Tab-separated table of C-alpha atoms in Angstrom:
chain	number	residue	atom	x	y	z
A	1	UNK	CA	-0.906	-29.482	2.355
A	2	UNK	CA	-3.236	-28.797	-0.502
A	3	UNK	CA	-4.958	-26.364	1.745
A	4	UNK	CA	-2.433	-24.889	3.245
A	5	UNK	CA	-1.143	-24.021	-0.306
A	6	UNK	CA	-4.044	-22.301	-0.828
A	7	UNK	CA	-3.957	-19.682	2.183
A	8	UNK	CA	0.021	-19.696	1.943
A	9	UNK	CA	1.502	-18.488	-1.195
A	10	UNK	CA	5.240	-17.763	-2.849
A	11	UNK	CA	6.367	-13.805	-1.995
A	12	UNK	CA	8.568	-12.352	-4.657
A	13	UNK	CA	11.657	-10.811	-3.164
A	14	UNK	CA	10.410	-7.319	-3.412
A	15	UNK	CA	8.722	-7.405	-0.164
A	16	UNK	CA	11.067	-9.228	1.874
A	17	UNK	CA	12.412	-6.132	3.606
A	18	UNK	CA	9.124	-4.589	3.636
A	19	UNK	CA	7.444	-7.489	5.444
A	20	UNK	CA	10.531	-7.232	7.736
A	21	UNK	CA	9.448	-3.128	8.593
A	22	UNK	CA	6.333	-4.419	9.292
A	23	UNK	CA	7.187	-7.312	11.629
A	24	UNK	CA	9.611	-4.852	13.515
A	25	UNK	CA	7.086	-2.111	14.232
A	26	UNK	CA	4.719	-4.560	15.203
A	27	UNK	CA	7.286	-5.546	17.897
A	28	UNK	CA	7.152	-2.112	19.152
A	29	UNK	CA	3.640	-1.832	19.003
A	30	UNK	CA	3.480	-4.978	21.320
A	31	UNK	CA	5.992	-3.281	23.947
A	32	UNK	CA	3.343	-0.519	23.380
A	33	UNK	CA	-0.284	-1.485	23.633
A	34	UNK	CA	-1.601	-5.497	22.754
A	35	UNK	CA	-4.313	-4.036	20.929
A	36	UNK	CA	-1.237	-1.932	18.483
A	37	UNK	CA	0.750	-4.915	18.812
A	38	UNK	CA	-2.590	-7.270	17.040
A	39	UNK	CA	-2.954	-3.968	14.691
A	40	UNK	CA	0.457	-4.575	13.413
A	41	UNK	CA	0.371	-8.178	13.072
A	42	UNK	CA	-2.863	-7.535	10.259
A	43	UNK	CA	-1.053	-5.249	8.790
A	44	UNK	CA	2.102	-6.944	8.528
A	45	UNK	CA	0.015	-10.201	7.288
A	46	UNK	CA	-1.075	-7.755	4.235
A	47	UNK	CA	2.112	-6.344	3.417
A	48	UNK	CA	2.785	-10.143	2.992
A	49	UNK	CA	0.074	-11.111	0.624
A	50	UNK	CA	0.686	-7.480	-0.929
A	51	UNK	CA	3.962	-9.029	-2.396
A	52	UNK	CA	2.069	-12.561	-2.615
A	53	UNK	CA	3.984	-14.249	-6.060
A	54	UNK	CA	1.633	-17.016	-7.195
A	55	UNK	CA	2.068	-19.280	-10.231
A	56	UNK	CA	-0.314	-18.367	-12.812
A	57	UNK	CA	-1.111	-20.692	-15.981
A	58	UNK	CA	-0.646	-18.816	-19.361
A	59	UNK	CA	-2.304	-20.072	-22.492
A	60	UNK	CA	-0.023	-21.869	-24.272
A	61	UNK	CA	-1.556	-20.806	-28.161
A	62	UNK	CA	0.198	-18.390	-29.663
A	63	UNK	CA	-1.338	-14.729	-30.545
A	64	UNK	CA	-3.416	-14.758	-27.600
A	65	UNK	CA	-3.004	-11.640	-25.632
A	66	UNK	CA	-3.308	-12.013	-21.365
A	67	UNK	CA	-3.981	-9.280	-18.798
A	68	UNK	CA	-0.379	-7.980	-17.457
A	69	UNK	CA	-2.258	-7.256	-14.138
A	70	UNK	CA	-4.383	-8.995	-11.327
A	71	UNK	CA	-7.428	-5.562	-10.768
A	72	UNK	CA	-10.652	-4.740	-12.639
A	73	UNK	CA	-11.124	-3.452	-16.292
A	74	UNK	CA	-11.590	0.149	-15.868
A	75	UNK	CA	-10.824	1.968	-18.871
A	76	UNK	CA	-11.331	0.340	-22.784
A	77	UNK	CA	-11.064	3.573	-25.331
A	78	UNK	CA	-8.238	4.428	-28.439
A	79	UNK	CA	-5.551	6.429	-26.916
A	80	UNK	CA	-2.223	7.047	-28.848
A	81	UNK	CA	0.454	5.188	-26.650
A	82	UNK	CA	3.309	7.370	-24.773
A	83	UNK	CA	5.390	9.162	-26.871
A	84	UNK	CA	8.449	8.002	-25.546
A	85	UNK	CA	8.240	4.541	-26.699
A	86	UNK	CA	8.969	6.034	-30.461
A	87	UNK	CA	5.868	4.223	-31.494
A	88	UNK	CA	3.340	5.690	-34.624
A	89	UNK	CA	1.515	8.265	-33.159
A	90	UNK	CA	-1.909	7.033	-33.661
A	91	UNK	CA	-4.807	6.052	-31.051
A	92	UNK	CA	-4.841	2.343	-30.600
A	93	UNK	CA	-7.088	0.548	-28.626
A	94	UNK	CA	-5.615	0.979	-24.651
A	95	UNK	CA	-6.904	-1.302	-22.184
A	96	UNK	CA	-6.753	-0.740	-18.565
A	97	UNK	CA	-6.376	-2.743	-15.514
A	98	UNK	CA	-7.063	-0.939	-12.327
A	99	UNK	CA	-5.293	-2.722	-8.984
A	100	UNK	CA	-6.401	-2.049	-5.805
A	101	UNK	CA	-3.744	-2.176	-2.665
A	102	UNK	CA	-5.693	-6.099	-2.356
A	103	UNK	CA	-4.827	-6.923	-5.286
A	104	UNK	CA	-1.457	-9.432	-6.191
A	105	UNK	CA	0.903	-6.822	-8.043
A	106	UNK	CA	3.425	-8.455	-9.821
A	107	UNK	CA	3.391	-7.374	-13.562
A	108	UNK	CA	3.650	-10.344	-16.412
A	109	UNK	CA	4.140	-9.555	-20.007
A	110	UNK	CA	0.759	-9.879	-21.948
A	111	UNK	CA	2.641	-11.426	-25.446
A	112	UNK	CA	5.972	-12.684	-26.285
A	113	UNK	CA	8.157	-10.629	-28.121
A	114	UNK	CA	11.317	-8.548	-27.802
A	115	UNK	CA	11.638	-5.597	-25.982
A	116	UNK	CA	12.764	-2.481	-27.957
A	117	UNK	CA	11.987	0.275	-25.967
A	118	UNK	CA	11.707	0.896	-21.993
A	119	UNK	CA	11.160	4.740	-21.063
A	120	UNK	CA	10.492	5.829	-17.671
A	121	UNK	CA	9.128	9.190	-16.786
A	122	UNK	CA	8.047	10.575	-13.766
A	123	UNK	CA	4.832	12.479	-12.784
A	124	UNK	CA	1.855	12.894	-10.448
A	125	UNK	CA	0.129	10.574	-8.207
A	126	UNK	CA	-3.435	10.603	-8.954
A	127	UNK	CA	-5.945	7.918	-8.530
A	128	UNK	CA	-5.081	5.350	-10.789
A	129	UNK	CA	-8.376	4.873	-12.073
A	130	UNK	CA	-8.809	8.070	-13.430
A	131	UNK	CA	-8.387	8.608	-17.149
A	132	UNK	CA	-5.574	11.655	-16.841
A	133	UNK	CA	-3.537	9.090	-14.768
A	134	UNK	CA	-1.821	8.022	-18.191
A	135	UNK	CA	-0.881	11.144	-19.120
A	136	UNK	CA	0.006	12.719	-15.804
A	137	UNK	CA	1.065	10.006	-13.336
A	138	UNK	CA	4.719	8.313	-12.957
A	139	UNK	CA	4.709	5.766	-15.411
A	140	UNK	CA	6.881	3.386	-17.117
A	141	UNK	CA	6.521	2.259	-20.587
A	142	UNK	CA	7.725	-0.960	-22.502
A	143	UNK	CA	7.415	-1.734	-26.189
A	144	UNK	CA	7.178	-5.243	-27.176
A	145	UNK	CA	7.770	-5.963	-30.869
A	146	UNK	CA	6.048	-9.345	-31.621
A	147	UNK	CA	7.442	-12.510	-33.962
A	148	UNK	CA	4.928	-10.657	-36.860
A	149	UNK	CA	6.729	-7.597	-36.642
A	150	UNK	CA	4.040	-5.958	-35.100
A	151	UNK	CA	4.566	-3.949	-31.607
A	152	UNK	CA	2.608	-3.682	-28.871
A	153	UNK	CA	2.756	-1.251	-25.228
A	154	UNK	CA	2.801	-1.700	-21.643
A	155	UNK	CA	2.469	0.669	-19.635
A	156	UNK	CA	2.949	0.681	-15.380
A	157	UNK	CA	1.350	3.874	-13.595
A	158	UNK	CA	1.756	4.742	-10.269
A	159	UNK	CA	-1.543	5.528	-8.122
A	160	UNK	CA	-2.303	7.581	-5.676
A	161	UNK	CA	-0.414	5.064	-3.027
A	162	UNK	CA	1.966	3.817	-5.279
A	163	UNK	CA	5.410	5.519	-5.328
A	164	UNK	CA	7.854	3.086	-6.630
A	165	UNK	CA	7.727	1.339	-9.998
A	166	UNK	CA	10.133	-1.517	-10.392
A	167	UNK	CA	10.928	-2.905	-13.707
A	168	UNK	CA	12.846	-6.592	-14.349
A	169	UNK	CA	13.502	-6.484	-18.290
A	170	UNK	CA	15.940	-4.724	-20.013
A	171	UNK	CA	16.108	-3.702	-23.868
A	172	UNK	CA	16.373	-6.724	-25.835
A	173	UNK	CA	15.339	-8.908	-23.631
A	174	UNK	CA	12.706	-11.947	-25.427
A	175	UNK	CA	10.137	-12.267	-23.239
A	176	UNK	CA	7.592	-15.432	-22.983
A	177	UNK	CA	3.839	-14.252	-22.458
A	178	UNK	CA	2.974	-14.145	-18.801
A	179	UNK	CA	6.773	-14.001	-17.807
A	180	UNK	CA	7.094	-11.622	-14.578
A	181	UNK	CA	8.445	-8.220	-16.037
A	182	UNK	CA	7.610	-5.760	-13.114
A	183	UNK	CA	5.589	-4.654	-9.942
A	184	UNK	CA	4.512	-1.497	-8.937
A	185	UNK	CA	4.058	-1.078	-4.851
A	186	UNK	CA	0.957	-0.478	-3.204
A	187	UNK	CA	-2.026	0.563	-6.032
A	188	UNK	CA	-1.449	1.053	-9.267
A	189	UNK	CA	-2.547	0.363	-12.488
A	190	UNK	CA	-1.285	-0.992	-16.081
A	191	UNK	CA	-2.540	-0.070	-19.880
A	192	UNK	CA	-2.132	-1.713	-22.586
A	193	UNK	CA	-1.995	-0.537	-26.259
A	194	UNK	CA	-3.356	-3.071	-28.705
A	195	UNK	CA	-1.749	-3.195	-32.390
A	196	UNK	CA	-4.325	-1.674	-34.580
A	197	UNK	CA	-7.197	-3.897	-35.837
A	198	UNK	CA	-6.845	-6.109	-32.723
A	199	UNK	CA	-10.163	-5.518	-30.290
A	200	UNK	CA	-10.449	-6.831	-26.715
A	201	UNK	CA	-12.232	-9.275	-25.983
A	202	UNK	CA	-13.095	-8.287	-22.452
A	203	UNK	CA	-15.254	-5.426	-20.577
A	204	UNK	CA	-15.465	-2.516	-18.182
A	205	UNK	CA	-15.782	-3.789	-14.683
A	206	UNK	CA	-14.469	-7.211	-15.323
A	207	UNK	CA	-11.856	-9.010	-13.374
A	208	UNK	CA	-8.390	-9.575	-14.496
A	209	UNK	CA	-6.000	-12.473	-13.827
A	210	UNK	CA	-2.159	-11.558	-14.636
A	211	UNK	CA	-0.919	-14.129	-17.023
A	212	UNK	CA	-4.037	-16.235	-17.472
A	213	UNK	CA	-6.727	-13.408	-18.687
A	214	UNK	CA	-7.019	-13.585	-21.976
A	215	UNK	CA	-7.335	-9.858	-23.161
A	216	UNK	CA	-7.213	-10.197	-26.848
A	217	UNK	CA	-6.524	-12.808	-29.758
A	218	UNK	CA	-3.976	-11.498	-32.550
A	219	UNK	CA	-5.071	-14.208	-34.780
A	220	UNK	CA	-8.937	-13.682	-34.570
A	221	UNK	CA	-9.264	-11.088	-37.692
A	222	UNK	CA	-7.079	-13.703	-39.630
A	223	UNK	CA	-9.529	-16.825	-39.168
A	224	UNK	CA	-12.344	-14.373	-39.661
């Protein structure tokens, strides 16, 4: 069982009618060609794992920052976070996650706190890994205001793939860190905007698990 749990894993909801497209063309395919037919099952397989939900364990100390994104580091530079979250417009260190169509792309909040603003806006599609993506591309942003008063952004941008962002929280809602917030279909990517003073404590190029990551620790300048 234990390693079938490991091949096997939960699929959020999301994809359930997607994986059912899938499965139905591949019928046709079969009626087609076998070779179509064994095309469709692999793809239908990774529309499956696209959606894959697994449980993730979050740190339980408080202040520590996680990665709101399975992907790659791709981008670590001050950037002053979209203006429609109302926030001071100053850079603050943005972090950014890069995931690939392999990657597992449910979003999970990277600290708890309250969410005070949620702004979506739509744009371009370029490749997510590109710098200009978070000023051109689809996006939507979130605003979490931590228990110090202090507020931190998260930001979902659509990719070059990627047309639909989907959003679970609402305005006001307290959120636990590593609590499923979002997902963003088929390549995307996620920033987010560190209060100011806090540094990450990760680097270009390395790999990100949502939830469990840690990206940065809120209580690191204060034990310094």
């Amino acid at each position: 069982m234990q390693m079938l749990g490991t091949f096997i894993k939960p699929m959020h909801r999301e994809g359930i009618k997607f994986v059912a497209i899938f499965a139905a063309v591949t019928v046709v395919l079969f009626l087609i060609s076998e070779v179509l037919g064994w095309i469709g099952v692999g793809l239908t397989v990774w529309c499956y794992y696209f959606f894959r939900d697994p449980e993730r364990v979050t740190p339980p100390r408080e202040g520590l920052v996680v990665s709101p994104a399975d992907g790659i580091v791709s981008l670590i530079e001050p950037a002053v976070p979209p203006a429609e979250l109302g926030m001071p417009d100053q850079p603050l260190t943005r972090v950014s996650v890069f995931m690939s169509v392999f990657n597992c792309h449910v979003n999970r909040t990277p600290i708890a706190g309250e969410i005070t603003a949620i702004a979506y806006r739509p744009g371009k599609f370029f490749n997510a890994s590109l710098d200009k993506a978070s000023v051109d591309n689809e996006r939507n942003s979130l605003a979490i205001r931590m228990a110090d008063g202090r507020s931190l952004a998260v930001v979902q941008i659509a990719g070059l793939v990627a047309r639909r962002i989907v959003c679970f929280t609402e305005i006001g809602a307290k959120m636990q860190t590593g609590e499923r917030f979002g997902l963003i279909r088929f390549g995307s990517r996620l920033d987010v905007y560190l209060p100011e003073g806090v540094e990450p404590m990760v680097e270009i190029g390395q790999t990100m698990v949502a939830g469990e990551t840690v990206l940065a620790d809120l209580l690191l300048p204060e034990r310094a």
